PDB file of C-alpha atoms in Angstrom:
ATOM      1  CA  MET A 637     138.952  88.218  99.968  1.00  0.00           C
ATOM      2  CA  ALA A 638     137.809  89.941  96.838  1.00  0.00           C
ATOM      3  CA  ASP A 639     134.667  91.900  97.032  1.00  0.00           C
ATOM      4  CA  ARG A 640     131.564  89.829  95.713  1.00  0.00           C
ATOM      5  CA  VAL A 641     130.377  90.851  92.322  1.00  0.00           C
ATOM      6  CA  PRO A 642     126.566  90.976  92.073  1.00  0.00           C
ATOM      7  CA  LYS A 643     124.854  89.313  89.067  1.00  0.00           C
ATOM      8  CA  PHE A 644     121.624  91.372  89.344  1.00  0.00           C
ATOM      9  CA  ARG A 645     120.969  95.025  89.552  1.00  0.00           C
ATOM     10  CA  PHE A 646     117.893  96.796  90.581  1.00  0.00           C
ATOM     11  CA  GLN A 647     116.203 100.082  90.120  1.00  0.00           C
ATOM     12  CA  LEU A 648     113.159 101.561  91.845  1.00  0.00           C
ATOM     13  CA  LEU A 649     110.144 102.145  89.521  1.00  0.00           C
ATOM     14  CA  ASP A 650     108.726 104.949  91.829  1.00  0.00           C
ATOM     15  CA  LYS A 651     105.600 105.790  89.340  1.00  0.00           C
ATOM     16  CA  LYS A 652     104.125 102.422  90.079  1.00  0.00           C
ATOM     17  CA  LYS A 653     100.725 102.682  91.872  1.00  0.00           C
ATOM     18  CA  PHE A 654      99.031  99.971  93.921  1.00  0.00           C
ATOM     19  CA  ASN A 655      95.371 100.336  94.145  1.00  0.00           C
ATOM     20  CA  SER A 656      94.948  97.776  96.873  1.00  0.00           C
ATOM     21  CA  ILE A 657      96.858  99.968  99.209  1.00  0.00           C
ATOM     22  CA  GLU A 658      96.458 103.556  97.779  1.00  0.00           C
ATOM     23  CA  ASP A 659      92.654 103.333  97.296  1.00  0.00           C
ATOM     24  CA  LYS A 660      90.971 105.903  99.822  1.00  0.00           C
ATOM     25  CA  THR A 661      88.467 103.527 101.270  1.00  0.00           C
ATOM     26  CA  ASN A 662      91.052 100.878 101.762  1.00  0.00           C
ATOM     27  CA  GLN A 663      93.462 103.300 103.348  1.00  0.00           C
ATOM     28  CA  GLU A 664      90.657 103.967 105.997  1.00  0.00           C
ATOM     29  CA  TYR A 665      90.657 100.524 106.714  1.00  0.00           C
ATOM     30  CA  LEU A 666      94.362 100.188 107.076  1.00  0.00           C
ATOM     31  CA  ILE A 667      94.332 103.213 109.474  1.00  0.00           C
ATOM     32  CA  LYS A 668      91.729 101.321 111.485  1.00  0.00           C
ATOM     33  CA  TRP A 669      93.853  98.131 111.475  1.00  0.00           C
ATOM     34  CA  SER A 670      96.970 100.054 112.524  1.00  0.00           C
ATOM     35  CA  LEU A 671      98.685  99.229 109.088  1.00  0.00           C
ATOM     36  CA  LYS A 672      98.619 102.471 107.039  1.00  0.00           C
ATOM     37  CA  GLU A 673     102.201 103.480 107.917  1.00  0.00           C
ATOM     38  CA  SER A 674     103.618 100.142 107.957  1.00  0.00           C
ATOM     39  CA  LEU A 675     102.007  98.373 104.967  1.00  0.00           C
ATOM     40  CA  LYS A 676     103.904  99.749 101.882  1.00  0.00           C
ATOM     41  CA  ALA A 677     104.452  98.669  98.326  1.00  0.00           C
ATOM     42  CA  GLN A 678     107.213  99.431  95.819  1.00  0.00           C
ATOM     43  CA  MET A 679     108.303  98.106  92.378  1.00  0.00           C
ATOM     44  CA  PHE A 680     111.915  97.480  91.277  1.00  0.00           C
ATOM     45  CA  SER A 681     113.251  96.499  87.805  1.00  0.00           C
ATOM     46  CA  PHE A 682     116.214  94.173  87.331  1.00  0.00           C
ATOM     47  CA  ASP A 683     118.525  93.576  84.524  1.00  0.00           C
ATOM     48  CA  GLN A 684     119.023  89.741  84.059  1.00  0.00           C
ATOM     49  CA  SER A 685     116.912  86.726  83.526  1.00  0.00           C
ATOM     50  CA  PHE A 686     116.128  84.691  86.662  1.00  0.00           C
ATOM     51  CA  GLN A 687     116.221  80.829  87.346  1.00  0.00           C
ATOM     52  CA  PRO A 688     114.720  79.388  90.406  1.00  0.00           C
ATOM     53  CA  TYR A 689     118.093  77.780  91.402  1.00  0.00           C
ATOM     54  CA  GLU A 690     119.294  81.349  91.783  1.00  0.00           C
ATOM     55  CA  LYS A 691     116.937  82.617  94.243  1.00  0.00           C
ATOM     56  CA  ASP A 692     119.671  82.840  96.985  1.00  0.00           C
ATOM     57  CA  THR A 693     121.804  84.926  94.701  1.00  0.00           C
ATOM     58  CA  PHE A 694     118.940  87.186  93.553  1.00  0.00           C
ATOM     59  CA  VAL A 695     117.756  87.972  97.255  1.00  0.00           C
ATOM     60  CA  LEU A 696     121.313  88.722  98.541  1.00  0.00           C
ATOM     61  CA  ASP A 697     121.849  90.916  95.412  1.00  0.00           C
ATOM     62  CA  PHE A 698     118.582  92.721  96.246  1.00  0.00           C
ATOM     63  CA  PHE A 699     119.537  93.424  99.764  1.00  0.00           C
ATOM     64  CA  LYS A 700     122.936  94.596  98.869  1.00  0.00           C
ATOM     65  CA  ASP A 701     122.145  96.815  95.976  1.00  0.00           C
ATOM     66  CA  PRO A 702     122.836 100.576  96.640  1.00  0.00           C
ATOM     67  CA  ASN A 703     119.601 101.393  94.742  1.00  0.00           C
ATOM     68  CA  VAL A 704     117.664  99.255  96.986  1.00  0.00           C
ATOM     69  CA  ILE A 705     119.175 100.121 100.433  1.00  0.00           C
ATOM     70  CA  SER A 706     118.715 103.806  99.639  1.00  0.00           C
ATOM     71  CA  THR A 707     115.108 103.566  98.540  1.00  0.00           C
ATOM     72  CA  LEU A 708     113.506 100.452 100.045  1.00  0.00           C
ATOM     73  CA  GLN A 709     111.074 101.763 102.683  1.00  0.00           C
ATOM     74  CA  VAL A 710     110.906  99.873 105.955  1.00  0.00           C
ATOM     75  CA  ALA A 711     109.287 100.792 109.327  1.00  0.00           C
ATOM     76  CA  SER A 712     111.368 102.544 111.952  1.00  0.00           C
ATOM     77  CA  ASP A 713     111.044 101.683 115.710  1.00  0.00           C
ATOM     78  CA  LYS A 714     108.492 104.457 115.892  1.00  0.00           C
ATOM     79  CA  GLY A 715     106.452 102.902 113.049  1.00  0.00           C
ATOM     80  CA  LYS A 716     107.224 105.394 110.366  1.00  0.00           C
ATOM     81  CA  SER A 717     108.618 104.620 106.955  1.00  0.00           C
ATOM     82  CA  THR A 718     112.269 105.213 106.341  1.00  0.00           C
ATOM     83  CA  PRO A 719     114.874 103.890 103.826  1.00  0.00           C
ATOM     84  CA  LEU A 720     116.669 100.752 104.872  1.00  0.00           C
ATOM     85  CA  CYS A 721     120.032 102.342 104.500  1.00  0.00           C
ATOM     86  CA  ILE A 722     122.059  99.174 105.358  1.00  0.00           C
ATOM     87  CA  ALA A 723     123.246  96.196 103.260  1.00  0.00           C
ATOM     88  CA  ALA A 724     122.396  92.647 104.470  1.00  0.00           C
ATOM     89  CA  ASP A 725     125.364  90.293 105.401  1.00  0.00           C
ATOM     90  CA  LYS A 726     123.459  86.955 104.756  1.00  0.00           C
ATOM     91  CA  VAL A 727     120.102  85.723 103.560  1.00  0.00           C
ATOM     92  CA  SER A 728     118.170  82.592 103.856  1.00  0.00           C
ATOM     93  CA  VAL A 729     115.397  81.595 101.449  1.00  0.00           C
ATOM     94  CA  GLU A 730     112.443  79.487 101.738  1.00  0.00           C
ATOM     95  CA  VAL A 731     109.744  78.645  99.153  1.00  0.00           C
ATOM     96  CA  VAL A 732     106.082  79.637 100.039  1.00  0.00           C
ATOM     97  CA  PRO A 733     103.401  77.870  98.231  1.00  0.00           C
ATOM     98  CA  CYS A 734     101.266  80.115  95.892  1.00  0.00           C
ATOM     99  CA  ARG A 735      98.613  77.932  94.064  1.00  0.00           C
ATOM    100  CA  VAL A 736      95.096  79.418  95.072  1.00  0.00           C
ATOM    101  CA  LEU A 737      93.169  80.910  92.184  1.00  0.00           C
ATOM    102  CA  SER A 738      89.903  81.678  93.733  1.00  0.00           C
ATOM    103  CA  MET A 739      88.764  83.356  97.046  1.00  0.00           C
ATOM    104  CA  SER A 740      86.406  80.381  97.417  1.00  0.00           C
ATOM    105  CA  PHE A 741      89.444  79.154  99.434  1.00  0.00           C
ATOM    106  CA  PHE A 742      87.710  81.008 102.426  1.00  0.00           C
ATOM    107  CA  ASP A 743      84.246  79.597 101.973  1.00  0.00           C
ATOM    108  CA  ARG A 744      84.881  77.158 104.718  1.00  0.00           C
ATOM    109  CA  LEU A 745      84.623  80.010 107.128  1.00  0.00           C
ATOM    110  CA  TYR A 746      80.838  80.240 106.346  1.00  0.00           C
ATOM    111  CA  ASP A 747      80.469  76.422 106.191  1.00  0.00           C
ATOM    112  CA  HIS A 748      81.764  76.078 109.702  1.00  0.00           C
ATOM    113  CA  GLU A 749      79.731  79.198 111.007  1.00  0.00           C
ATOM    114  CA  ILE A 750      82.707  81.189 111.958  1.00  0.00           C
ATOM    115  CA  VAL A 751      81.181  83.759 109.603  1.00  0.00           C
ATOM    116  CA  ARG A 752      77.413  84.123 109.494  1.00  0.00           C
ATOM    117  CA  GLU A 753      75.618  84.233 106.180  1.00  0.00           C
ATOM    118  CA  SER A 754      75.188  88.005 106.701  1.00  0.00           C
ATOM    119  CA  GLY A 755      79.005  88.303 106.740  1.00  0.00           C
ATOM    120  CA  HIS A 756      79.198  88.945 110.534  1.00  0.00           C
ATOM    121  CA  ILE A 757      81.911  87.308 112.198  1.00  0.00           C
ATOM    122  CA  HIS A 758      80.898  85.072 115.355  1.00  0.00           C
ATOM    123  CA  LYS A 759      81.973  86.467 118.491  1.00  0.00           C
ATOM    124  CA  CYS A 760      83.513  84.634 121.479  1.00  0.00           C
ATOM    125  CA  LEU A 761      84.669  85.193 125.006  1.00  0.00           C
ATOM    126  CA  ASP A 762      87.893  87.085 125.186  1.00  0.00           C
ATOM    127  CA  GLU A 763      91.225  85.202 125.053  1.00  0.00           C
ATOM    128  CA  TYR A 764      94.921  86.270 124.559  1.00  0.00           C
ATOM    129  CA  TYR A 765      97.541  84.761 122.398  1.00  0.00           C
ATOM    130  CA  GLU A 766     100.979  86.213 122.511  1.00  0.00           C
ATOM    131  CA  GLY A 767      99.538  89.532 123.561  1.00  0.00           C
ATOM    132  CA  ILE A 768      97.002  89.507 120.769  1.00  0.00           C
ATOM    133  CA  GLN A 769      93.303  89.994 122.050  1.00  0.00           C
ATOM    134  CA  ILE A 770      91.097  87.212 120.525  1.00  0.00           C
ATOM    135  CA  SER A 771      87.423  88.251 120.668  1.00  0.00           C
ATOM    136  CA  ASP A 772      85.924  86.297 117.666  1.00  0.00           C
ATOM    137  CA  GLU A 773      85.919  82.879 116.112  1.00  0.00           C
ATOM    138  CA  LEU A 774      87.940  84.195 113.141  1.00  0.00           C
ATOM    139  CA  ARG A 775      90.973  84.974 115.066  1.00  0.00           C
ATOM    140  CA  LYS A 776      90.634  81.795 117.056  1.00  0.00           C
ATOM    141  CA  VAL A 777      90.816  79.689 113.746  1.00  0.00           C
ATOM    142  CA  LEU A 778      93.751  81.841 112.713  1.00  0.00           C
ATOM    143  CA  LEU A 779      95.801  81.670 115.947  1.00  0.00           C
ATOM    144  CA  LEU A 780      94.665  78.940 118.256  1.00  0.00           C
ATOM    145  CA  GLU A 781      95.774  75.267 117.488  1.00  0.00           C
ATOM    146  CA  GLU A 782      93.339  74.149 120.335  1.00  0.00           C
ATOM    147  CA  SER A 783      90.407  75.875 118.517  1.00  0.00           C
ATOM    148  CA  ASP A 784      87.605  73.416 117.580  1.00  0.00           C
ATOM    149  CA  ASN A 785      87.659  74.801 114.037  1.00  0.00           C
ATOM    150  CA  TYR A 786      91.452  75.007 113.629  1.00  0.00           C
ATOM    151  CA  GLU A 787      91.804  72.079 111.384  1.00  0.00           C
ATOM    152  CA  ILE A 788      89.419  73.504 108.641  1.00  0.00           C
ATOM    153  CA  PHE A 789      92.637  75.036 107.237  1.00  0.00           C
ATOM    154  CA  ASN A 790      95.291  72.320 107.290  1.00  0.00           C
ATOM    155  CA  GLU A 791      98.901  73.061 107.437  1.00  0.00           C
ATOM    156  CA  SER A 792      99.157  73.083 103.660  1.00  0.00           C
ATOM    157  CA  ASP A 793      96.523  75.671 103.485  1.00  0.00           C
ATOM    158  CA  ARG A 794      98.148  77.818 106.106  1.00  0.00           C
ATOM    159  CA  GLU A 795     101.435  77.875 104.142  1.00  0.00           C
ATOM    160  CA  GLU A 796      99.608  79.380 101.069  1.00  0.00           C
ATOM    161  CA  PHE A 797     100.656  82.972 100.329  1.00  0.00           C
ATOM    162  CA  LEU A 798      96.936  83.846 100.103  1.00  0.00           C
ATOM    163  CA  PHE A 799      96.181  82.651 103.607  1.00  0.00           C
ATOM    164  CA  ARG A 800      99.159  84.477 104.933  1.00  0.00           C
ATOM    165  CA  LEU A 801      98.125  87.762 103.473  1.00  0.00           C
ATOM    166  CA  PHE A 802      94.538  87.300 104.852  1.00  0.00           C
ATOM    167  CA  LYS A 803      95.879  86.311 108.257  1.00  0.00           C
ATOM    168  CA  HIS A 804      98.230  89.532 108.188  1.00  0.00           C
ATOM    169  CA  LEU A 805      95.335  91.935 107.549  1.00  0.00           C
ATOM    170  CA  CYS A 806      92.989  90.186 110.032  1.00  0.00           C
ATOM    171  CA  ILE A 807      95.551  90.210 112.964  1.00  0.00           C
ATOM    172  CA  GLY A 808      96.498  93.934 111.891  1.00  0.00           C
ATOM    173  CA  GLY A 809      98.938  96.112 113.879  1.00  0.00           C
ATOM    174  CA  ALA A 810      99.733  97.001 117.386  1.00  0.00           C
ATOM    175  CA  VAL A 811      96.475  99.009 118.015  1.00  0.00           C
ATOM    176  CA  CYS A 812      94.205  97.250 115.599  1.00  0.00           C
ATOM    177  CA  GLN A 813      90.490  97.826 115.750  1.00  0.00           C
ATOM    178  CA  TYR A 814      88.862  94.722 114.299  1.00  0.00           C
ATOM    179  CA  GLU A 815      85.939  94.462 112.050  1.00  0.00           C
ATOM    180  CA  ASP A 816      82.631  92.898 112.827  1.00  0.00           C
ATOM    181  CA  THR A 817      82.002  91.703 109.255  1.00  0.00           C
ATOM    182  CA  ILE A 818      84.389  89.618 106.906  1.00  0.00           C
ATOM    183  CA  ASP A 819      83.978  91.562 103.847  1.00  0.00           C
ATOM    184  CA  PRO A 820      86.705  94.225 104.324  1.00  0.00           C
ATOM    185  CA  TYR A 821      89.371  91.589 104.934  1.00  0.00           C
ATOM    186  CA  LEU A 822      88.413  89.458 102.127  1.00  0.00           C
ATOM    187  CA  ASN A 823      88.135  92.328  99.593  1.00  0.00           C
ATOM    188  CA  ILE A 824      91.520  93.937 100.373  1.00  0.00           C
ATOM    189  CA  THR A 825      93.095  90.490 100.593  1.00  0.00           C
ATOM    190  CA  LYS A 826      91.846  89.869  97.064  1.00  0.00           C
ATOM    191  CA  LEU A 827      93.002  93.205  95.748  1.00  0.00           C
ATOM    192  CA  LEU A 828      96.473  92.966  97.382  1.00  0.00           C
ATOM    193  CA  TYR A 829      96.855  89.340  95.846  1.00  0.00           C
ATOM    194  CA  LYS A 830      95.836  90.481  92.424  1.00  0.00           C
ATOM    195  CA  ASP A 831      98.328  93.419  92.754  1.00  0.00           C
ATOM    196  CA  ILE A 832     101.315  91.281  93.381  1.00  0.00           C
ATOM    197  CA  VAL A 833     100.537  87.750  91.892  1.00  0.00           C
ATOM    198  CA  SER A 834     100.442  87.180  88.154  1.00  0.00           C
ATOM    199  CA  VAL A 835      98.392  84.505  86.384  1.00  0.00           C
ATOM    200  CA  GLN A 836      98.368  83.226  82.710  1.00  0.00           C
ATOM    201  CA  LYS A 837      95.750  81.228  80.622  1.00  0.00           C
ATOM    202  CA  ASN A 838      96.609  78.034  79.013  1.00  0.00           C
ATOM    203  CA  PRO A 839      95.823  78.759  75.167  1.00  0.00           C
ATOM    204  CA  GLU A 840      94.696  75.148  74.691  1.00  0.00           C
ATOM    205  CA  THR A 841      92.776  74.177  77.861  1.00  0.00           C
ATOM    206  CA  LYS A 842      91.940  77.876  78.744  1.00  0.00           C
ATOM    207  CA  GLU A 843      92.778  77.080  82.387  1.00  0.00           C
ATOM    208  CA  LEU A 844      94.438  79.828  84.544  1.00  0.00           C
ATOM    209  CA  SER A 845      97.635  79.124  86.504  1.00  0.00           C
ATOM    210  CA  ILE A 846      99.774  81.158  88.656  1.00  0.00           C
ATOM    211  CA  ILE A 847     103.134  82.240  87.169  1.00  0.00           C
ATOM    212  CA  SER A 848     104.556  83.742  90.256  1.00  0.00           C
ATOM    213  CA  SER A 849     106.931  82.141  92.843  1.00  0.00           C
ATOM    214  CA  VAL A 850     106.929  83.152  96.496  1.00  0.00           C
ATOM    215  CA  PHE A 851     109.846  82.916  98.815  1.00  0.00           C
ATOM    216  CA  LYS A 852     110.123  83.602 102.537  1.00  0.00           C
ATOM    217  CA  VAL A 853     113.427  85.348 103.334  1.00  0.00           C
ATOM    218  CA  THR A 854     115.407  86.217 106.561  1.00  0.00           C
ATOM    219  CA  ALA A 855     117.866  88.843 105.796  1.00  0.00           C
ATOM    220  CA  MET A 856     120.758  89.207 108.448  1.00  0.00           C
ATOM    221  CA  TYR A 857     122.799  92.195 109.487  1.00  0.00           C
ATOM    222  CA  ASP A 858     125.986  92.755 111.328  1.00  0.00           C
ATOM    223  CA  PHE A 859     124.513  93.766 114.745  1.00  0.00           C
ATOM    224  CA  ARG A 860     127.727  94.782 116.201  1.00  0.00           C
ATOM    225  CA  LYS A 861     128.335  97.270 113.340  1.00  0.00           C
ATOM    226  CA  GLU A 862     124.928  98.581 112.866  1.00  0.00           C
ATOM    227  CA  GLY A 863     122.912  97.573 115.880  1.00  0.00           C
ATOM    228  CA  ARG A 864     120.083  96.213 113.655  1.00  0.00           C
ATOM    229  CA  LYS A 865     117.667  93.315 114.157  1.00  0.00           C
ATOM    230  CA  LYS A 866     117.312  90.756 111.554  1.00  0.00           C
ATOM    231  CA  LYS A 867     114.111  91.000 109.328  1.00  0.00           C
ATOM    232  CA  SER A 868     111.934  88.190 108.066  1.00  0.00           C
ATOM    233  CA  LYS A 869     110.848  88.871 104.434  1.00  0.00           C
ATOM    234  CA  MET A 870     108.574  87.279 101.863  1.00  0.00           C
ATOM    235  CA  LEU A 871     109.450  87.415  98.019  1.00  0.00           C
ATOM    236  CA  VAL A 872     107.097  86.984  95.149  1.00  0.00           C
ATOM    237  CA  ARG A 873     108.820  86.181  91.776  1.00  0.00           C
ATOM    238  CA  SER A 874     106.843  86.237  88.403  1.00  0.00           C
ATOM    239  CA  GLN A 875     108.753  84.233  85.863  1.00  0.00           C
ATOM    240  CA  PHE A 876     107.733  86.509  82.851  1.00  0.00           C
ATOM    241  CA  PHE A 877     108.195  90.120  84.134  1.00  0.00           C
ATOM    242  CA  ARG A 878     111.613  91.513  85.291  1.00  0.00           C
ATOM    243  CA  LYS A 879     109.916  93.585  87.924  1.00  0.00           C
ATOM    244  CA  THR A 880     109.963  93.298  91.599  1.00  0.00           C
ATOM    245  CA  PHE A 881     106.997  94.319  93.703  1.00  0.00           C
ATOM    246  CA  LEU A 882     107.564  94.889  97.560  1.00  0.00           C
ATOM    247  CA  VAL A 883     105.122  94.978 100.223  1.00  0.00           C
ATOM    248  CA  SER A 884     106.396  95.690 103.747  1.00  0.00           C
ATOM    249  CA  HIS A 885     104.472  95.295 107.038  1.00  0.00           C
ATOM    250  CA  TYR A 886     105.885  96.081 110.352  1.00  0.00           C
ATOM    251  CA  CYS A 887     104.275  95.456 113.699  1.00  0.00           C
ATOM    252  CA  LEU A 888     105.251  95.321 117.262  1.00  0.00           C
ATOM    253  CA  ASN A 889     104.156  92.472 119.516  1.00  0.00           C
ATOM    254  CA  LEU A 890     105.647  91.768 122.798  1.00  0.00           C
ATOM    255  CA  LEU A 891     108.680  93.830 122.101  1.00  0.00           C
ATOM    256  CA  THR A 892     109.546  91.601 119.139  1.00  0.00           C
ATOM    257  CA  PHE A 893     109.871  93.085 115.534  1.00  0.00           C
ATOM    258  CA  HIS A 894     108.262  91.431 112.468  1.00  0.00           C
ATOM    259  CA  ASN A 895     108.894  92.854 109.096  1.00  0.00           C
ATOM    260  CA  THR A 896     107.504  91.083 105.930  1.00  0.00           C
ATOM    261  CA  ILE A 897     108.474  92.122 102.458  1.00  0.00           C
ATOM    262  CA  VAL A 898     106.935  90.775  99.220  1.00  0.00           C
ATOM    263  CA  PHE A 899     108.694  90.995  95.857  1.00  0.00           C
ATOM    264  CA  LYS A 900     107.298  90.313  92.436  1.00  0.00           C
ATOM    265  CA  LEU A 901     109.859  89.888  89.736  1.00  0.00           C
TER     266      LEU A 901
END
């Protein structure tokens, strides 16, 4: 069979800075949450226009591109950043909703007294979920379906990209030190969301709308040849910019590896 010819080609834009991750104060929080070495951001340019029906082709081209596999930073088994250095054999792509325009999305945490008016997170007796210690009502509402307040975020809410980012930061890495107040989680979620999601204003109605598309991706590798585990990814596509943002988060829970990557085109 002839070699597959890619439609899209990519190039790392290594001068791009992401203030949400690189700000000194935010980095201190990422250290505390055991995310500093595993939460990375990169931008790639690409050379063709993109249509939604091409998402599978686009993603597979990305994970096979020599410029990508030599520069894309992922976490090693020791939690340190290292180039991917392997082309994917297959990918599966799932659309992730990205519609939320305001951080008022999280006001219900105050309305249901999960977070006090002062911003302090309501504590609870310790529980464990898949090896994660839950010692406050915030993590209960994020993780435990049997929680009294779990349904304040319905399944549609929980699918939202903003919710996933927030949950990602709140749960943290393998040796996360949790915050007593909600503000650090909300602030960095907002900054990260603004860094990687694009909006535009309708010239007639003046209303804002999100012009990015988000995809959850599973990239699969030949285990027999490379001895690699498959990685879960998340992609964000912005229809007006031929650029790709990437955020990579790696954590270790119960000997399972979870690797999330965000693209913005």
